[in-house]
Short mmCIF file of C-alpha atoms and ligand atoms in Angstrom, two decimals:
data_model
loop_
_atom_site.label_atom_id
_atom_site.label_comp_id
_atom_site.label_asym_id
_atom_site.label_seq_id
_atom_site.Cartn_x
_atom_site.Cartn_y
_atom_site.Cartn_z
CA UNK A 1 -22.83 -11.77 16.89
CA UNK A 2 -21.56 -8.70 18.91
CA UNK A 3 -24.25 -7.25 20.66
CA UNK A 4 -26.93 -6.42 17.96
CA UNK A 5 -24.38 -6.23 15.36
CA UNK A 6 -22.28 -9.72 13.08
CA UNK A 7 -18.63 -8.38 13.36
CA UNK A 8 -16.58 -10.10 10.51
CA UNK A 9 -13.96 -7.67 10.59
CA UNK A 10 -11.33 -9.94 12.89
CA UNK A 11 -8.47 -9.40 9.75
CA UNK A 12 -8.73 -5.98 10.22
CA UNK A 13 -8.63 -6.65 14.37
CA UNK A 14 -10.39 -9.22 16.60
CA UNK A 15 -12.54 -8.45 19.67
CA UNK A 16 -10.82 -9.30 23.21
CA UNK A 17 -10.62 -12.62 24.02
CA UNK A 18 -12.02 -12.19 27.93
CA UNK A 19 -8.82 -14.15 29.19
CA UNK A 20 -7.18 -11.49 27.87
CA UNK A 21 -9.25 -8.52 29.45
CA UNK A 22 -8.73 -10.42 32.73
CA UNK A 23 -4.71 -10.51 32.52
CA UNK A 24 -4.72 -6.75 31.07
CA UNK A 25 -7.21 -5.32 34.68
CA UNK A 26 -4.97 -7.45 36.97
CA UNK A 27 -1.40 -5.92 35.03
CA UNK A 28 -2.71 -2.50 35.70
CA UNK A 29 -2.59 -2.98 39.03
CA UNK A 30 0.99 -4.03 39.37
CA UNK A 31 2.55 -0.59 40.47
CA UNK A 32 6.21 -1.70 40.15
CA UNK A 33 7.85 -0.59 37.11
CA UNK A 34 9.49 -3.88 35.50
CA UNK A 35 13.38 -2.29 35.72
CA UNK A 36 13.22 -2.15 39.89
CA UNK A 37 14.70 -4.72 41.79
CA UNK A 38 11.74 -4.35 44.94
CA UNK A 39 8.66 -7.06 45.18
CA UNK A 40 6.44 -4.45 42.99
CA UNK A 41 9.06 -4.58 40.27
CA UNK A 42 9.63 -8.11 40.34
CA UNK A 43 5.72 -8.72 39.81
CA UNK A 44 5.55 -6.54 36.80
CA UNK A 45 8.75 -8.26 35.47
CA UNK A 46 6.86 -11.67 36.36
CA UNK A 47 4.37 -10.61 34.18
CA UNK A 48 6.55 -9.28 31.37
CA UNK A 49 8.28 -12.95 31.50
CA UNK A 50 5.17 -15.24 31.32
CA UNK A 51 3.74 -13.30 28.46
CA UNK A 52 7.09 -13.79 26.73
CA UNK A 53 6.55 -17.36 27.65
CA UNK A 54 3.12 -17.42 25.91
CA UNK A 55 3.80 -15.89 23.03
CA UNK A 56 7.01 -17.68 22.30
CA UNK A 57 5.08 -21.06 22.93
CA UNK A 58 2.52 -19.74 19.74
CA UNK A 59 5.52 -19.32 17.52
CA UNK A 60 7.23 -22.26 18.58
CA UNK A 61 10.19 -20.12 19.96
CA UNK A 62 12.05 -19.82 22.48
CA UNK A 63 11.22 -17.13 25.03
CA UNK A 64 14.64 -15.91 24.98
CA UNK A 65 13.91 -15.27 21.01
CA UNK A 66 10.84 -12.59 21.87
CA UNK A 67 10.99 -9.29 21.68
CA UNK A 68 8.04 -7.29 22.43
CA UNK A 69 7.13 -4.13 20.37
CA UNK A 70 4.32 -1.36 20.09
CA UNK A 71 2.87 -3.30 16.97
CA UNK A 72 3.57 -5.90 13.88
CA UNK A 73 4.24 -2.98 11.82
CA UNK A 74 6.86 -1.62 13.99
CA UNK A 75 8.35 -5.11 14.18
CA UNK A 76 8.00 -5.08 10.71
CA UNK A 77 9.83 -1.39 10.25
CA UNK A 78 12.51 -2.48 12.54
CA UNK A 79 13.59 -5.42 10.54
CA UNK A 80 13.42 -3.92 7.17
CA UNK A 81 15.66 -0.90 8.60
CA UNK A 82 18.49 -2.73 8.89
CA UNK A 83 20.72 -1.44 5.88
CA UNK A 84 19.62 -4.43 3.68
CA UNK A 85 21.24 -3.85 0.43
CA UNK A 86 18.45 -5.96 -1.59
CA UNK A 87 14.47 -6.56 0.07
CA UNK A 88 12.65 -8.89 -1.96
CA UNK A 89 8.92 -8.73 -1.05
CA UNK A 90 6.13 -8.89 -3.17
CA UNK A 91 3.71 -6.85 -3.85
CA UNK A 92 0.73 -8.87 -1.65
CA UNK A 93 3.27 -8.37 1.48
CA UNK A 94 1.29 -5.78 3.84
CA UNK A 95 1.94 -1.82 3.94
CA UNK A 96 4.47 -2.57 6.94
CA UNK A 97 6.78 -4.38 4.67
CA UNK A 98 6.55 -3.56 1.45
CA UNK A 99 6.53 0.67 2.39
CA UNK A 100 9.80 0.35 4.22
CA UNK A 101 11.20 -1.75 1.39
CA UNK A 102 10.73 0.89 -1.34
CA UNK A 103 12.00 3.76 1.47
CA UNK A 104 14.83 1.60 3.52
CA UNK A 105 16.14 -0.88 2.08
CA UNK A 106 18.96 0.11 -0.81
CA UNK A 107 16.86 -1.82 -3.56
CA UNK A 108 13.38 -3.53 -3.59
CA UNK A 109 12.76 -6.12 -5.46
CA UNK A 110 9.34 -7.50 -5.67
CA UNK A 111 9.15 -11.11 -7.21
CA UNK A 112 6.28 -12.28 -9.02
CA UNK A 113 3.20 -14.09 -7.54
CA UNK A 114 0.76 -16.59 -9.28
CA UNK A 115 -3.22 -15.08 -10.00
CA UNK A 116 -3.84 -16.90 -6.60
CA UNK A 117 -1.45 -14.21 -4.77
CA UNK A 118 1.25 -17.28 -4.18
CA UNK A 119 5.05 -16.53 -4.39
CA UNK A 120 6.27 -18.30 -7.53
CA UNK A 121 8.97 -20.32 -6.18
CA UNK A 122 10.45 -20.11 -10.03
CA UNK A 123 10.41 -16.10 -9.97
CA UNK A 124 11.43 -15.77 -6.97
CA UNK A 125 14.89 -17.83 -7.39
CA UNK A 126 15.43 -16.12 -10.81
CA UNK A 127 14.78 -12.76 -8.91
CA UNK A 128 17.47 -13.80 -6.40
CA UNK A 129 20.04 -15.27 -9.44
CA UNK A 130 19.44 -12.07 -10.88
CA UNK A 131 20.25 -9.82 -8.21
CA UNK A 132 23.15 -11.75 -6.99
CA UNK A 133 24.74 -10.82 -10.39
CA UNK A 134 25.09 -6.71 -9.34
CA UNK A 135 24.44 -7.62 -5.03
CA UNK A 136 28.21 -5.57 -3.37
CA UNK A 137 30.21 -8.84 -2.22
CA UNK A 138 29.38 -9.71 1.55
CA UNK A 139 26.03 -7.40 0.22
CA UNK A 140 23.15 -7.91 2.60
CA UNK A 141 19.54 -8.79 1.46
CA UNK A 142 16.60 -9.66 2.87
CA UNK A 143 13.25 -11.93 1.85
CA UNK A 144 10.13 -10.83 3.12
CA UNK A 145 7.28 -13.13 3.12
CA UNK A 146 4.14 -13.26 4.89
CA UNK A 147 2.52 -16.29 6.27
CA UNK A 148 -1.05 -15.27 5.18
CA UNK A 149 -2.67 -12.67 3.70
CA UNK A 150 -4.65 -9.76 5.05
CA UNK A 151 -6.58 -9.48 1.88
CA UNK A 152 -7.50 -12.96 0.39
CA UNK A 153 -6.34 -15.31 3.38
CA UNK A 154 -3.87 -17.18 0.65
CA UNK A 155 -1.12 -18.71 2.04
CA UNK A 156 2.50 -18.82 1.04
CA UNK A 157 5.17 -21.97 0.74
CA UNK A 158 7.28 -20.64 3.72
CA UNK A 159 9.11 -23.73 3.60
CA UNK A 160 10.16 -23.53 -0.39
CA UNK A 161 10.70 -19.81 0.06
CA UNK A 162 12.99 -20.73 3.54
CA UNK A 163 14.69 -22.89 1.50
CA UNK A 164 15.95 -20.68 -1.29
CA UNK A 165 16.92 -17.88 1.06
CA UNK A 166 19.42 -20.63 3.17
CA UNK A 167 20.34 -21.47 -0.10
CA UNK A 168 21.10 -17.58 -1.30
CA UNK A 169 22.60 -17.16 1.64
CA UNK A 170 19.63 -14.45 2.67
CA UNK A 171 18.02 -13.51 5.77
CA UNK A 172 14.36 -14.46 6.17
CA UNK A 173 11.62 -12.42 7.59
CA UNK A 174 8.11 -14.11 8.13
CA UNK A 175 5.05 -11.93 8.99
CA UNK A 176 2.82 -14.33 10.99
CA UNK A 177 0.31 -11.68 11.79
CA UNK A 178 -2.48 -13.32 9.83
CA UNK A 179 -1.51 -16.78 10.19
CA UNK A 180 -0.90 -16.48 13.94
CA UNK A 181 -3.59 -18.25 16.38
CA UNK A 182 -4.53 -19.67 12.73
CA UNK A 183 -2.03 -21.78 11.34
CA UNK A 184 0.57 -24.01 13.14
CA UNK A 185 3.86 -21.72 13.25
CA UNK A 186 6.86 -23.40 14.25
CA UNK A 187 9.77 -20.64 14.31
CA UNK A 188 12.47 -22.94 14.35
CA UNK A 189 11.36 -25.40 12.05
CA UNK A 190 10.91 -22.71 9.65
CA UNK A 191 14.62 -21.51 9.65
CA UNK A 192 13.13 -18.10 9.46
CA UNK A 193 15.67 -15.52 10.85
CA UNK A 194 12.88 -13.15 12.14
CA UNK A 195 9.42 -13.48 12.31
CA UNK A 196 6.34 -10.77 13.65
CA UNK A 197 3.52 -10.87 14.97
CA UNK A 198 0.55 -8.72 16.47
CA UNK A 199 -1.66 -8.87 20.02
CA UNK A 200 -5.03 -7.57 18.53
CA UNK A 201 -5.24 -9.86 15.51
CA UNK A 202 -5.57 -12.60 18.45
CA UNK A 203 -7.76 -11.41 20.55
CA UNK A 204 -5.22 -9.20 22.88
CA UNK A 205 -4.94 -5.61 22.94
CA UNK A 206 -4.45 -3.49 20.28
CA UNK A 207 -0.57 -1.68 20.19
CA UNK A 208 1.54 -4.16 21.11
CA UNK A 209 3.22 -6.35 19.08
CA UNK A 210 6.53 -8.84 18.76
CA UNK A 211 9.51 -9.66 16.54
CA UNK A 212 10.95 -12.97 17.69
CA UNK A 213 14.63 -12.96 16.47
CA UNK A 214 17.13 -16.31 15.68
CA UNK A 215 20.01 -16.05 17.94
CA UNK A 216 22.18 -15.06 15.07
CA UNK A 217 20.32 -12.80 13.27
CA UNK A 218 21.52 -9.26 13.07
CA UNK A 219 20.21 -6.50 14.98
CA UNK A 220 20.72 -3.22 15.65
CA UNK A 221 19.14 -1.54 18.85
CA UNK A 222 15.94 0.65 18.01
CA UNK A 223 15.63 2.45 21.28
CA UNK A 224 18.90 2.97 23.08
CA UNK A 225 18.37 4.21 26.99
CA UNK A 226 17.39 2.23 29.60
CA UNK A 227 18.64 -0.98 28.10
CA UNK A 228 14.77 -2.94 28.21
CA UNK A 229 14.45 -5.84 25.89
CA UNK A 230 18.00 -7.23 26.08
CA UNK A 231 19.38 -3.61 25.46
CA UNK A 232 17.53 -3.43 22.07
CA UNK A 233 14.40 -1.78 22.58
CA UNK A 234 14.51 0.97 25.32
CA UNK A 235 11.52 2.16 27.38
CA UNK A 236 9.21 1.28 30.03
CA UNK A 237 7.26 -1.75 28.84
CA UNK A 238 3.53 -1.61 28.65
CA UNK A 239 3.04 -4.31 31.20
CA UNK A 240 -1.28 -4.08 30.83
CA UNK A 241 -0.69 -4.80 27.07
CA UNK A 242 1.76 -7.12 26.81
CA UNK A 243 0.25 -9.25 30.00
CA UNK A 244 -3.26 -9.32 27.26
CA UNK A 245 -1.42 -10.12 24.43
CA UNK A 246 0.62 -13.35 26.42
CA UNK A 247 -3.27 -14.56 27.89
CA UNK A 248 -4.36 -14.04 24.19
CA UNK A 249 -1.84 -16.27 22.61
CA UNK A 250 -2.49 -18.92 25.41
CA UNK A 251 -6.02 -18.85 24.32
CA UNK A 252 -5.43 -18.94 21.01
CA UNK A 253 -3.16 -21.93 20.95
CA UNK A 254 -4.95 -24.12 23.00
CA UNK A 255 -8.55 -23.31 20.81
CA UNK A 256 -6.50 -23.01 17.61
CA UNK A 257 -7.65 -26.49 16.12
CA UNK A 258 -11.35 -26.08 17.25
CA UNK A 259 -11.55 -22.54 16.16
CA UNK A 260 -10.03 -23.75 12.92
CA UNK A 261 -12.97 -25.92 11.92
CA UNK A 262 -15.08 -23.64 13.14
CA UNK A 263 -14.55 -20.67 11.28
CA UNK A 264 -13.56 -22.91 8.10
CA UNK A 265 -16.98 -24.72 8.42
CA UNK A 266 -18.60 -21.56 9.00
CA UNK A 267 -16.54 -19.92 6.05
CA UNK A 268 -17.25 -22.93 3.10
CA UNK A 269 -20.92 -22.74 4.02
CA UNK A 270 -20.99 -18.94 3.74
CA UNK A 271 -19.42 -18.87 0.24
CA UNK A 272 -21.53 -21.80 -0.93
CA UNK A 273 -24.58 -19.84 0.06
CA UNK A 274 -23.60 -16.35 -1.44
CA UNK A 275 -22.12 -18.14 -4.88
CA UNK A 276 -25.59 -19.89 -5.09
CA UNK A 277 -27.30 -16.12 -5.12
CA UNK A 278 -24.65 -14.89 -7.76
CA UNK A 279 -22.91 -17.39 -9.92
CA UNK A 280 -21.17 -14.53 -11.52
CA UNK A 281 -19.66 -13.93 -8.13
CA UNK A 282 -15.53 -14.36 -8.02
CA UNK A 283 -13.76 -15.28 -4.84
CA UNK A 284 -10.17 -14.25 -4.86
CA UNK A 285 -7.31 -17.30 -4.36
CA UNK A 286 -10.47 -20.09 -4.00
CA UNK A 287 -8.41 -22.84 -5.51
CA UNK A 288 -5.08 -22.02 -3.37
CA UNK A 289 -4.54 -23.05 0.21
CA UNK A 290 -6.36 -20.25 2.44
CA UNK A 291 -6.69 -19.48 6.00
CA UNK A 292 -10.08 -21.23 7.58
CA UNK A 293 -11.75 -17.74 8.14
CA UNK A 294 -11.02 -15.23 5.25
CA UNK A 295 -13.35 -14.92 1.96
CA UNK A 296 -12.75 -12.06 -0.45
CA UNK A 297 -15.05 -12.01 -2.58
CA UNK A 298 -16.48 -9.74 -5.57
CA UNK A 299 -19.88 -9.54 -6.90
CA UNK A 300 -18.94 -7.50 -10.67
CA UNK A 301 -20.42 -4.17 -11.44
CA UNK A 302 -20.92 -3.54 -7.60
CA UNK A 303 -18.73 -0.73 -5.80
CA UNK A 304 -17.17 -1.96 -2.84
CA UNK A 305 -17.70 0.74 -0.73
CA UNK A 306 -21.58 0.69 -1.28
CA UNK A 307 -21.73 -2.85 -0.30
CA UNK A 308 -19.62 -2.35 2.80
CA UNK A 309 -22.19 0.82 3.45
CA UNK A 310 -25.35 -1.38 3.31
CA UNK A 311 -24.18 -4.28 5.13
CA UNK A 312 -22.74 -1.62 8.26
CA UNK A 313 -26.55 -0.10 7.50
CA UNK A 314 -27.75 -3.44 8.13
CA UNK A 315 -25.82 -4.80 11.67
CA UNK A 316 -22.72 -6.25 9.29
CA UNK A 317 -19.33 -4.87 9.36
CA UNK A 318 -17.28 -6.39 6.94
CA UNK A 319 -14.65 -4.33 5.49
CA UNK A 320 -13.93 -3.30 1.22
CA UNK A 321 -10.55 -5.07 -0.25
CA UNK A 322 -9.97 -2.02 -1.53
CA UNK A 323 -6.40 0.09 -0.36
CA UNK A 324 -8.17 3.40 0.93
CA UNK A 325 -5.50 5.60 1.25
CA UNK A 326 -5.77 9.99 2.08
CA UNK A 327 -9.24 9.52 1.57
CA UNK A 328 -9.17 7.84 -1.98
CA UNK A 329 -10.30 4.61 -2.77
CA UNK A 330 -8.06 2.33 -5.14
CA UNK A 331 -7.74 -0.97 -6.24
CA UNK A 332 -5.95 -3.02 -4.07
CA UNK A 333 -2.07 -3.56 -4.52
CA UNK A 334 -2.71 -6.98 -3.64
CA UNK A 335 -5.53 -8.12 -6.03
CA UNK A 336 -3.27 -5.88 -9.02
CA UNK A 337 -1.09 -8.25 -7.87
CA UNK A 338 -2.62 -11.42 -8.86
CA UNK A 339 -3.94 -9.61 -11.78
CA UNK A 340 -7.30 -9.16 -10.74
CA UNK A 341 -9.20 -6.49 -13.49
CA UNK A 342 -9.16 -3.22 -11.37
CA UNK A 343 -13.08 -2.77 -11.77
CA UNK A 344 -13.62 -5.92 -10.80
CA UNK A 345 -10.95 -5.61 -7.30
CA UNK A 346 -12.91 -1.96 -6.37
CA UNK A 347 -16.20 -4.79 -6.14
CA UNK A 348 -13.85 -7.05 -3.84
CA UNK A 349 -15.50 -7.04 -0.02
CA UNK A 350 -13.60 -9.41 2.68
CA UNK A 351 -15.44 -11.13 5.09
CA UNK A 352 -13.04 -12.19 8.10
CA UNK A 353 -14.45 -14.40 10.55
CA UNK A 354 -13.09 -15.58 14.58
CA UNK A 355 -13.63 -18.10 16.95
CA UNK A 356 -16.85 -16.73 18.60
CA UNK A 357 -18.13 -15.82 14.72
CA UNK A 358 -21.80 -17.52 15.12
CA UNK A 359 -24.77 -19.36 12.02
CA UNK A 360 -26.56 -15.91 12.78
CA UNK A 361 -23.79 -13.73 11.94
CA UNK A 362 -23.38 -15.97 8.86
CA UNK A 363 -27.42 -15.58 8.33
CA UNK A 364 -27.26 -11.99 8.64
CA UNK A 365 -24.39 -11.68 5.98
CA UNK A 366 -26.24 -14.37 3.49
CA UNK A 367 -29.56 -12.09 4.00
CA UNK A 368 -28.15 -9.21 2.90
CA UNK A 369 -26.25 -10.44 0.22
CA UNK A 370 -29.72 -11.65 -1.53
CA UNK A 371 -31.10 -8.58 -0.85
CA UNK A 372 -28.61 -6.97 -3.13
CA UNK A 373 -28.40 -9.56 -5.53
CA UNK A 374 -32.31 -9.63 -5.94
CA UNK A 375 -32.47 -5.79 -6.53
CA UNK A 376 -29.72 -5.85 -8.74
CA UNK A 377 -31.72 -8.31 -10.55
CA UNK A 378 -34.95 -6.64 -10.75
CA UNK A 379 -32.89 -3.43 -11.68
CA UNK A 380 -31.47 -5.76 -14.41
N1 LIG B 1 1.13 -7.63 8.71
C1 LIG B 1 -0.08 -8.05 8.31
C2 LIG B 1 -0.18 -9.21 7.36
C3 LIG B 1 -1.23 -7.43 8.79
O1 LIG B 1 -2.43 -7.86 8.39
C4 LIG B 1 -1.10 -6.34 9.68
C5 LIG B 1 -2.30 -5.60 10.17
O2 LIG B 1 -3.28 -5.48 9.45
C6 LIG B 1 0.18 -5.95 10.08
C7 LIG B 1 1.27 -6.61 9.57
C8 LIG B 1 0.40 -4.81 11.03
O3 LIG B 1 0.00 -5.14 12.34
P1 LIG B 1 -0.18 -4.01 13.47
O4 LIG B 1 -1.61 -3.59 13.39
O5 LIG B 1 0.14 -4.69 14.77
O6 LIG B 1 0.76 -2.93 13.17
#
């Protein structure tokens, strides 16, 4: 519970982890801008440099390998703007991928996924065969593949999908902005060639963000100037947020397993409970691997939105799997991905749960959820 209220929001962003709060007061204190070569510099740098530390040691990198940035997304933008000829991403990948696809990249190809939201290893390689035929020799393409989902919580077969990209001869991009502080990541072992993630999905501040980089991926500078982050992104580094975003992922490492079978205890119970109220209830990607703290769920014939309404009315905020974009509601790309009847994906509510997620936050969403089934069956 926060305060009064059960926050299961922490896919959409997760409260500050305090360790973080305390690195981000102390950082604003250090006056020295990170560039200067007096004491006050040096400490900002110092700071800049452990939270590289930290947040390489959550993606299994090495420090040299991280790059900080204002967010996932611009990590995300960055990568996909490098004049790929071909970006295969599918259609479950997040805004930040799969919107600079269709607008950046020369072609966009988005492979198949299974009802569950999985890549189809199958599709995927014919997708590649196929666009080998008419790829510009020496052409340049790119696979974009997220660790987890934002949505649904599904996870995807990194490995198999690493493995046909070596194979292809394509880079690999991993979005680990779900799966981070969640799942195990090991950046080398994945032989991805970049990989993202963000501070305020683990507990850090929101705005700042990371692409780690292998040593020979290409790059091309985003911010040319002042020559910060080895001459690729220019400007003064926000030393407050990237100092709460290094304490975050130290946190969330060393509570990762713990907070794991937590939330996932926490989460089975949860959708045992509201599947007992309403059988005809569907949970998107239940049968595929899932993160431990992510249920989407849809109860048919009821709106999204006026579910998310009634549960904020009630102390809940949980938030509608629906895309909302210039103020109109839609189906989500994602679950039109899997195939998921569009009626039945404006119904689909995700409950996202963190570490400090408590059995009374749980209580308070199973209470309201009967509530609604009940009058829905009495209106019946
Ligand atoms: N990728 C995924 C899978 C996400 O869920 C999000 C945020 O929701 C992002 C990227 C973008 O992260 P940021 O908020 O740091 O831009």
């Amino acid at each position: 519970m926060t305060g009064q209220r059960a926050y299961l929001d922490w896919n959409a962003t997760a409260p500050m982890r305090p360790e973080a709060h305390r690195a981000m007061i102390a950082a604003l204190d250090l006056v020295g801008n990170p560039s200067s070569v007096h004491g006050e510099g040096r400490a900002a740098r110092r700071a800049i440099e452990t939270a590289r530390e930290q947040v390489a040691a959550l993606v299994g990198a090495p420090a040299s390998a991280v790059i900080f940035t204002s967010s996932a997304t611009e990590a995300n933008t960055w990568v996909l703007g490098q004049g790929w000829d071909v970006v295969f991403a599918a259609e479950v990948e997040h805004d930040s991928i799969v919107v600079p696809a269709r607008q950046l990249a020369g072609r966009h190809v988005a492979p198949a996924v299974t009802r569950d939201g999985i890549v189809d290893l199958g599709a995927l390689s014919a997708a590649l065969d196929l666009a080998a035929a008419s790829m510009p020799t020496a052409g340049k393409a790119l696979i974009a593949l997220q660790a987890a989902n934002n949505e649904t919580g599904v996870v995807q077969p990194v490995a198999g999908v690493a493995r046909l990209a070596a194979a292809a001869g394509h880079r690999l991009l991993v979005d680990a902005v779900q799966a981070a502080g969640r799942s195990p990541l090991d950046f080398a072992a994945l032989g991805a060639d970049y990989l993202t993630v963000s501070g305020h999905k683990i507990g850090g501040p929101k705005g700042v963000g990371a692409l780690v980089v292998a040593p020979d991926a290409p790059l091309a500078a985003m911010l040319v100037g002042g020559g910060q982050e080895r001459r690729l992104r220019a400007g003064t580094e926000n030393v407050a947020a990237i100092a709460g975003f290094g304490a975050a992922a130290t946190a969330a490492l060393a509570s990762r397993t713990a907070d794991g079978e937590h939330m996932r205890a926490l989460r089975d119970g949860l959708e045992a409970a509201l599947m007992s109220r309403a059988p005809e209830a569907i949970i998107m990607g239940r049968d595929a691997p899932r993160l431990p703290n992510t249920t989407c769920i849809a109860l048919p014939g009821r709106a999204a939105e006026v579910l998310v309404a009634a549960f904020d009315l009630a102390g809940i905020a949980v938030s509608a799997g629906a895309a909302c974009s210039s103020g109109k509601v839609g189906p989500s790309r994602v679950l039109a991905a899997m195939g998921v009847d569009p009626a039945l994906a404006l119904a689909a509510i995700r409950i996202s749960l963190g570490p400090t997620t408590t059995e009374n936050d749980i209580a308070a969403v199973i209470a309201a959820w009967t509530r609604t089934t009940a009058a829905r069956r009495r209106a019946a």
